[in-house]
Coordinates of C-alpha atoms and ligand atoms in Angstrom, one line a residue:
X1 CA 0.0 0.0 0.0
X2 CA 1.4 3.5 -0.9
X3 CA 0.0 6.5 0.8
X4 CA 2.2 9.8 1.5
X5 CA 2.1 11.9 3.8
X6 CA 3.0 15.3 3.6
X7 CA 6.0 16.3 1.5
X8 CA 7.8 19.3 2.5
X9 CA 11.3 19.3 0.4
X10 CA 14.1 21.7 2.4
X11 CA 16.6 23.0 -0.3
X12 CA 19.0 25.6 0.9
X13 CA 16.8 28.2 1.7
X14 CA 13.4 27.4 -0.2
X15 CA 10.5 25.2 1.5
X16 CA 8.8 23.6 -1.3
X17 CA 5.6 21.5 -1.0
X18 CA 4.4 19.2 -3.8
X19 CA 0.5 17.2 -3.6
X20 CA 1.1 13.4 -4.1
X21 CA -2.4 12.8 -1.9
X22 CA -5.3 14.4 -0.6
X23 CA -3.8 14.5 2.9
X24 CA -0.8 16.5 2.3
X25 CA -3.0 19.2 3.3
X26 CA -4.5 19.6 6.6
X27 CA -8.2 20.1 7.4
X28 CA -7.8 24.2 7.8
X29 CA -5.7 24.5 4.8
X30 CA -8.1 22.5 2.7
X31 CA -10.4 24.8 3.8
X32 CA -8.2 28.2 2.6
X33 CA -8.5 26.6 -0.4
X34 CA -11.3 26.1 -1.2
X35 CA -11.8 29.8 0.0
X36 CA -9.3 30.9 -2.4
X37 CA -11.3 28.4 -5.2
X38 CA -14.7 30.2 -4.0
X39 CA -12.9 33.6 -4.5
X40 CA -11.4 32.5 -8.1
X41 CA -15.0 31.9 -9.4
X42 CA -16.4 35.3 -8.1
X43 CA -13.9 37.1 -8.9
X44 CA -11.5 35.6 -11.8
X45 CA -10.3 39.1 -13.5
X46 CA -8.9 39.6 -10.1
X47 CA -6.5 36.5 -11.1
X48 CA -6.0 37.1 -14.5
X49 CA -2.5 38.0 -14.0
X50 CA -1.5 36.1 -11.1
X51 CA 1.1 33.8 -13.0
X52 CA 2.4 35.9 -15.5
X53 CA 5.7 34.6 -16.5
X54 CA 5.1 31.2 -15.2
X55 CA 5.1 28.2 -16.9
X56 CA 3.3 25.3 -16.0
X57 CA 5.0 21.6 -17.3
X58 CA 2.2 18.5 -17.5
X59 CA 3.9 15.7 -18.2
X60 CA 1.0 13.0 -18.7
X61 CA 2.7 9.1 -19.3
X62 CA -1.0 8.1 -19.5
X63 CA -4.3 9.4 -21.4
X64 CA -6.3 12.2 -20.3
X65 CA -8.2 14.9 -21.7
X66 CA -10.2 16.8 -18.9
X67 CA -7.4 16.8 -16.1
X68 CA -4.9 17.4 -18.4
X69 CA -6.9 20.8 -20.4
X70 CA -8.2 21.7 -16.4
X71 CA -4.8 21.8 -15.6
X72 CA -3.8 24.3 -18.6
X73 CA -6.9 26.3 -18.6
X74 CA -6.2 26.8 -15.0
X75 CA -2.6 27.9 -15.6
X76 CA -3.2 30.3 -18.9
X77 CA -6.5 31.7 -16.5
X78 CA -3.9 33.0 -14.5
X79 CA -2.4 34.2 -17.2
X80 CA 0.7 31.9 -17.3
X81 CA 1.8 29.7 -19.9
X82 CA 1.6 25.7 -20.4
X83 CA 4.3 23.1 -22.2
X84 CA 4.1 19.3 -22.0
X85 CA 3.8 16.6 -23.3
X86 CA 0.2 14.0 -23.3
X87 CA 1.7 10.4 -23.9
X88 CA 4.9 8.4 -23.0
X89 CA 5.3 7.6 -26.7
X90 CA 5.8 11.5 -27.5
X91 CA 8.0 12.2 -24.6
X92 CA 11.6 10.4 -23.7
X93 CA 10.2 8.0 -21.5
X94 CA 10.5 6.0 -25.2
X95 CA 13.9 6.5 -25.2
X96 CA 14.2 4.9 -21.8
X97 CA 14.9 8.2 -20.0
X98 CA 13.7 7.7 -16.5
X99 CA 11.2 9.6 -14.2
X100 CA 14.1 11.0 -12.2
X101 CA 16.1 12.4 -14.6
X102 CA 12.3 13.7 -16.6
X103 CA 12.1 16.3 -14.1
X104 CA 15.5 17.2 -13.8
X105 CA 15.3 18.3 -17.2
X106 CA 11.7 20.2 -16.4
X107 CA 12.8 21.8 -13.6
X108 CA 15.1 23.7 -15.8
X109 CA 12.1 24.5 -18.0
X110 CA 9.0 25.2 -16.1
X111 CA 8.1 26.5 -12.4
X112 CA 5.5 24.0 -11.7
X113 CA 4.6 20.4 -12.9
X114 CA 1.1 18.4 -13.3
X115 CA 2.6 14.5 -14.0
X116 CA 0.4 11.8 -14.5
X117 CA 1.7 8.1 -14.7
X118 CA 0.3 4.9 -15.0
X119 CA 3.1 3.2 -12.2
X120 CA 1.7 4.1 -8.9
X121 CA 4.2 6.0 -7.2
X122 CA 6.2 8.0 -10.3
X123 CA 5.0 11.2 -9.3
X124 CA 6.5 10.7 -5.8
X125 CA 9.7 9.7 -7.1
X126 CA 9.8 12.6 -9.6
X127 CA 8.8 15.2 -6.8
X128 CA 12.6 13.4 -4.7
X129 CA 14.4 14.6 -7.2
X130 CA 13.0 17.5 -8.8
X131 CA 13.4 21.4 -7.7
X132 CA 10.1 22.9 -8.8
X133 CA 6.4 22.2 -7.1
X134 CA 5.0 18.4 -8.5
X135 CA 1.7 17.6 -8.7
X136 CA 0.3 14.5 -8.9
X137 CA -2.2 14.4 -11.6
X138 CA -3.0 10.2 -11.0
X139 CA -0.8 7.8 -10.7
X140 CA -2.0 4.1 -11.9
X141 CA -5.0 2.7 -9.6
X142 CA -3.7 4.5 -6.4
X143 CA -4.4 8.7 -5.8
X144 CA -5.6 11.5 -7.9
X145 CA -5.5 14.3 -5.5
X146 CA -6.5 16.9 -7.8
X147 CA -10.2 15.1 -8.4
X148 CA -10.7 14.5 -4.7
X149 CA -9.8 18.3 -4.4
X150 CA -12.4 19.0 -6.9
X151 CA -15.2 16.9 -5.6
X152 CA -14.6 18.4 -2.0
X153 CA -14.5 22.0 -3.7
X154 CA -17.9 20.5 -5.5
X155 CA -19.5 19.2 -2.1
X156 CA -18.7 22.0 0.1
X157 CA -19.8 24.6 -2.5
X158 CA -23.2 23.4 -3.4
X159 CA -24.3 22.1 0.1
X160 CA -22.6 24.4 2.0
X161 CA -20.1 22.5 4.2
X162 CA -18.2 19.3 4.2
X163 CA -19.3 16.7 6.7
X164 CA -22.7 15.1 7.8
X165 CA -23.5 13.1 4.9
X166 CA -24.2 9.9 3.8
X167 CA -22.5 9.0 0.2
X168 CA -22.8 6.3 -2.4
X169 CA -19.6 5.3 -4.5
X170 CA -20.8 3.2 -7.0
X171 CA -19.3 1.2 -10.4
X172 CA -15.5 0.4 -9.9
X173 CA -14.3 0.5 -6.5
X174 CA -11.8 -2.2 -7.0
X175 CA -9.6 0.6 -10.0
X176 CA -11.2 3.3 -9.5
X177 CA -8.4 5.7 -8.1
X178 CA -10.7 8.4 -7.5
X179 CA -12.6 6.6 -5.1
X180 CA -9.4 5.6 -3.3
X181 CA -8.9 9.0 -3.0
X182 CA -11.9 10.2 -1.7
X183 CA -12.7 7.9 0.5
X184 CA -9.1 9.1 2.1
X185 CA -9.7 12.6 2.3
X186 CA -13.5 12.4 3.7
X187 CA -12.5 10.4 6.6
X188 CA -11.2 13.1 8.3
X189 CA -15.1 15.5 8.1
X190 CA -18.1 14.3 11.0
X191 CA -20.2 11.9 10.4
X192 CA -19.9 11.0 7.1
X193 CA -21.7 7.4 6.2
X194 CA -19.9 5.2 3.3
X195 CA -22.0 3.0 1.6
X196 CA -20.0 1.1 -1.3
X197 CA -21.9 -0.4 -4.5
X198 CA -20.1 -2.6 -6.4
X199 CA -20.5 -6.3 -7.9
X200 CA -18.0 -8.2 -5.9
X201 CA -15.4 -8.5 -8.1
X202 CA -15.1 -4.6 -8.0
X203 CA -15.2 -4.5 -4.5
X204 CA -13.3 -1.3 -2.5
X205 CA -10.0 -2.8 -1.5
X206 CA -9.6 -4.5 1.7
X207 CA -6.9 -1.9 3.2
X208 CA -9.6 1.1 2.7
X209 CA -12.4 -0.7 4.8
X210 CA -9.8 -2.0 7.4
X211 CA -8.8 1.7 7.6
X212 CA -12.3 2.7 8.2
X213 CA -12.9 0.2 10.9
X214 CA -9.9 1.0 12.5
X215 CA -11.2 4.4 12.6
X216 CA -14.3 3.6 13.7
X217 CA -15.9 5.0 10.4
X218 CA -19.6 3.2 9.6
X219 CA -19.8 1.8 6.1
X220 CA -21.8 -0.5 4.3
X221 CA -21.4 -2.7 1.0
X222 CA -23.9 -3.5 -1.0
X223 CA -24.4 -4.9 -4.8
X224 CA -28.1 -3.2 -5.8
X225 CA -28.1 0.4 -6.5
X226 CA -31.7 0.7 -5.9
X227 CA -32.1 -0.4 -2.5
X228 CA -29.9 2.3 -1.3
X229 CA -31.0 4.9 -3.7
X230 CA -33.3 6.7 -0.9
X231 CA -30.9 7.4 1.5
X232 CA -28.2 9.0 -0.8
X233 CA -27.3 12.2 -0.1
X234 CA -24.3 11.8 -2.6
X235 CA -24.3 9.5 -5.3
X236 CA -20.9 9.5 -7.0
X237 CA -20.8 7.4 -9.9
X238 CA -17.4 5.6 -11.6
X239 CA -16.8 4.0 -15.2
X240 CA -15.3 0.4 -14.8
X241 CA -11.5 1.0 -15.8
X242 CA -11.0 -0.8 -18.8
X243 CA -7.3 -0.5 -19.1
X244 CA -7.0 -1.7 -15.9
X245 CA -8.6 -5.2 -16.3
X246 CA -6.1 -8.4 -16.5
X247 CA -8.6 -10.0 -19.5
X248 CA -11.4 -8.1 -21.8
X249 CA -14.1 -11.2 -20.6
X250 CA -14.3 -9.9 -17.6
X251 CA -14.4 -6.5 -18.3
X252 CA -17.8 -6.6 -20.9
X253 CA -18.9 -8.7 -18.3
X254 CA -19.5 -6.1 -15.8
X255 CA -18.7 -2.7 -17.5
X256 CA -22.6 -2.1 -17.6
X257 CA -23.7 -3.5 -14.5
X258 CA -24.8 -0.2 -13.3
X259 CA -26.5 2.4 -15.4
X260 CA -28.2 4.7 -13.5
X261 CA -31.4 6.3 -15.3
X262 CA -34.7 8.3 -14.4
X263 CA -36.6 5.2 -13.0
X264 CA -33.4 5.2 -10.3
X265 CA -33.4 8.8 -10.1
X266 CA -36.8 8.5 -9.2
X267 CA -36.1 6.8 -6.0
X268 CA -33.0 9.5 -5.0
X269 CA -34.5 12.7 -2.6
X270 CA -34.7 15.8 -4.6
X271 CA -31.6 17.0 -3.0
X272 CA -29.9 13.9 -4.0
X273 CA -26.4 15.4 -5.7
X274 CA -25.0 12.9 -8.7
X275 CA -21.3 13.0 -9.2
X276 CA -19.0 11.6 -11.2
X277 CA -15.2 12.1 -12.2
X278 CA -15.8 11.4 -15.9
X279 CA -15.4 10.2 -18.7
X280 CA -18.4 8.6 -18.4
X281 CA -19.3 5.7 -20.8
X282 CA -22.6 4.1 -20.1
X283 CA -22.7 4.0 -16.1
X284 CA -24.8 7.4 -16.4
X285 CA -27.6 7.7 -19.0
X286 CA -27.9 10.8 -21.2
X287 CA -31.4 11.4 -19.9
X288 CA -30.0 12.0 -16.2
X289 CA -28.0 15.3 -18.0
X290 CA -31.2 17.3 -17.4
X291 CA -32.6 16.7 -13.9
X292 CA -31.3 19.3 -11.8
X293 CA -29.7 16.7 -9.4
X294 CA -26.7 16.5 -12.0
X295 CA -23.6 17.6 -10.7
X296 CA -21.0 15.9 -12.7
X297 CA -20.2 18.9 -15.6
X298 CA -20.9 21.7 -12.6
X299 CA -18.2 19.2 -11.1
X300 CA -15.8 20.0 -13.7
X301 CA -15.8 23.7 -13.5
X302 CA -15.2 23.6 -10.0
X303 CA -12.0 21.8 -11.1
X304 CA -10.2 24.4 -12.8
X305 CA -11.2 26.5 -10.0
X306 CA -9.3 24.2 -7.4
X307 CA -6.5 24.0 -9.6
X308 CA -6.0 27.7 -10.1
X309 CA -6.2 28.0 -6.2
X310 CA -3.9 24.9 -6.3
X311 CA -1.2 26.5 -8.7
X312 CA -1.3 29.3 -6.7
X313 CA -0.6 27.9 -3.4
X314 CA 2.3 25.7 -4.1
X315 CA 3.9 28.5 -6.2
X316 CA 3.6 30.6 -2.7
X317 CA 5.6 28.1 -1.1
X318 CA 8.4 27.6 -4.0
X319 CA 9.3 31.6 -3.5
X320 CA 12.5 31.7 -2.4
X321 CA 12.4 32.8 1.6
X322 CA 15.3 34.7 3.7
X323 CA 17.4 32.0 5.1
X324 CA 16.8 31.4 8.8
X325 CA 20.3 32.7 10.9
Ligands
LIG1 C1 -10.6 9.8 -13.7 C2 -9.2 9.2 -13.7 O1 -8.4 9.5 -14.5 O2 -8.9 8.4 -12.8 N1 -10.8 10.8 -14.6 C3 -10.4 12.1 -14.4 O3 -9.3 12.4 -14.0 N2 -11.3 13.0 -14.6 C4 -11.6 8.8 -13.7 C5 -11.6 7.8 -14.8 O4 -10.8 7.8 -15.7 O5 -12.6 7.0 -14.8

């Protein structure tokens, strides 16, 4: 099991702080955050020029269209500018360059770097070496910080505060890193009620529910969506992760054994919120799009809002600071 703590880098005289996971942040800062995420979408002309002069490196090993263009759009709204590159097979990594010496080279490039990889683990060993801020934009079937960032910014914005809820994760549980994720990060707000839905071969790994018992955190697992559907206050939805499977059988075996529709919606409150990291496939219907319940494209604004706030941040702490006597 890989999960990082907090990563605070001390070179010469600059404190430096990367995000590998969700909880390399505490509680209160999350919460500046978001306040600064809140501020950015009420007042983005403010922030227009924030990062002028910066350059932002993504280096995505792996596929990815929305975290990849939330990540840029969030730099250039700051005013900043963006290189990279979007597959292993355009960057070195075909050559056999290494991780290690990837960043080296970057460092001298850009002031910041998104990296996405499909080894779990790359980014941390990128952010070791390297002597600008690194994100990690999702790293194989273990964290994606940045998406549990975003569906926090996403709760706490449109109901108001971050605790006291009971949520649905359903599809992949097994793959799905951004469950992983979340799950991590909302263990540490009141009250909050798990209730996992998954076939069983997709079931949330054993390490996250002996984490939650250990913490004393109630959850349930459960294999029909509608049973539960009432008592959602949450409902976040996953694709089953394809290029994650061992064989294709199995995959078209289950990859539409959920597909939520109207009938289910039916049964949700009318407060119900429906989430989802995307890309969807078939797991949502098209027909859900319209009920006012959907949250899942909301969801993605609210992503280059948190990584604007994000960028910021960990640009603050890069500034170089008056050495200590
Ligand atoms: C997720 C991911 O990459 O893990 N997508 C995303 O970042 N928005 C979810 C997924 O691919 O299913």
């Amino acid at each position: 099991m890989l999960l990082f703590d907090f990563v605070t880098i001390r070179k010469e005289s600059i404190i430096m702080r990367h995000l590998m996971s969700p909880l390399d942040f505490t509680v209160e800062e999350l919460d500046q955050l978001f306040d600064l995420a809140n501020d950015i979408e009420n007042n983005m002309p403010k922030y227009a020029k924030m990062c002028e002069g910066k350059k932002l490196a993504t280096c995505f090993y792996e596929p990815s269209t929305r975290t990849r263009l939330s990540f840029e759009a969030a730099m250039l709204n700051l005013g900043g500018s963006v290189i990279g590159f979007s597959d292993a097979a355009s960057s070195s990594a075909s050559k056999g360059e290494s991780v290690s010496d990837t960043i080296r080279v970057i460092s001298c490039f850009a002031d910041i770097c998104a990296m996405r990889h499909h080894k779990e683990g790359a980014p941390m060993v990128a952010a070791e070496k390297s002597s600008i801020p690194v994100i990690n934009a999702g790293d194989g079937g273990h964290q994606h910080p940045t998406q549990t960032l975003t569906d926090l910014l996403t709760i706490r914005s449109l109901k108001g505060s971050l605790g006291n809820f009971t949520i649905g994760l359903c599809g992949d549980l097994k793959f799905g890193r951004t469950v992983h994720s979340l799950i991590n990060a909302l263990v540490r707000y009141p009250n909050v009620h798990f209730i996992f839905i998954s076939p069983q071969e997709l079931r949330v790994p054993d390490y996250i529910t002996e984490m939650l018992r250990e913490k004393n955190i109630s959850y349930e697992e459960v294999i029909r969506l509608e049973e539960i559907m009432p008592r959602l206050d949450f409902l976040y939805m996953t694709r089953v992760q394809r290029e994650r499977f061992f064989n294709e059988e199995d995959y078209v075996r289950l990859k539409d054994f959920y597909i939520l529709n109207k009938e289910k919606m039916a049964l949700a409150k009318q407060d119900m919120l429906v989430l989802h990291p995307l890309p969807r496939v078939n797991e949502i219907s098209v027909e859900v799009d319209d009920d006012p319940r959907a949250a899942y494209f909301k969801q993605v604004q609210y992503g280059v809002y948190v990584r604007m706030a994000l960028i910021l941040t960990l640009l603050e702490y890069a500034k170089p600071t008056t050495p200590q006597e």
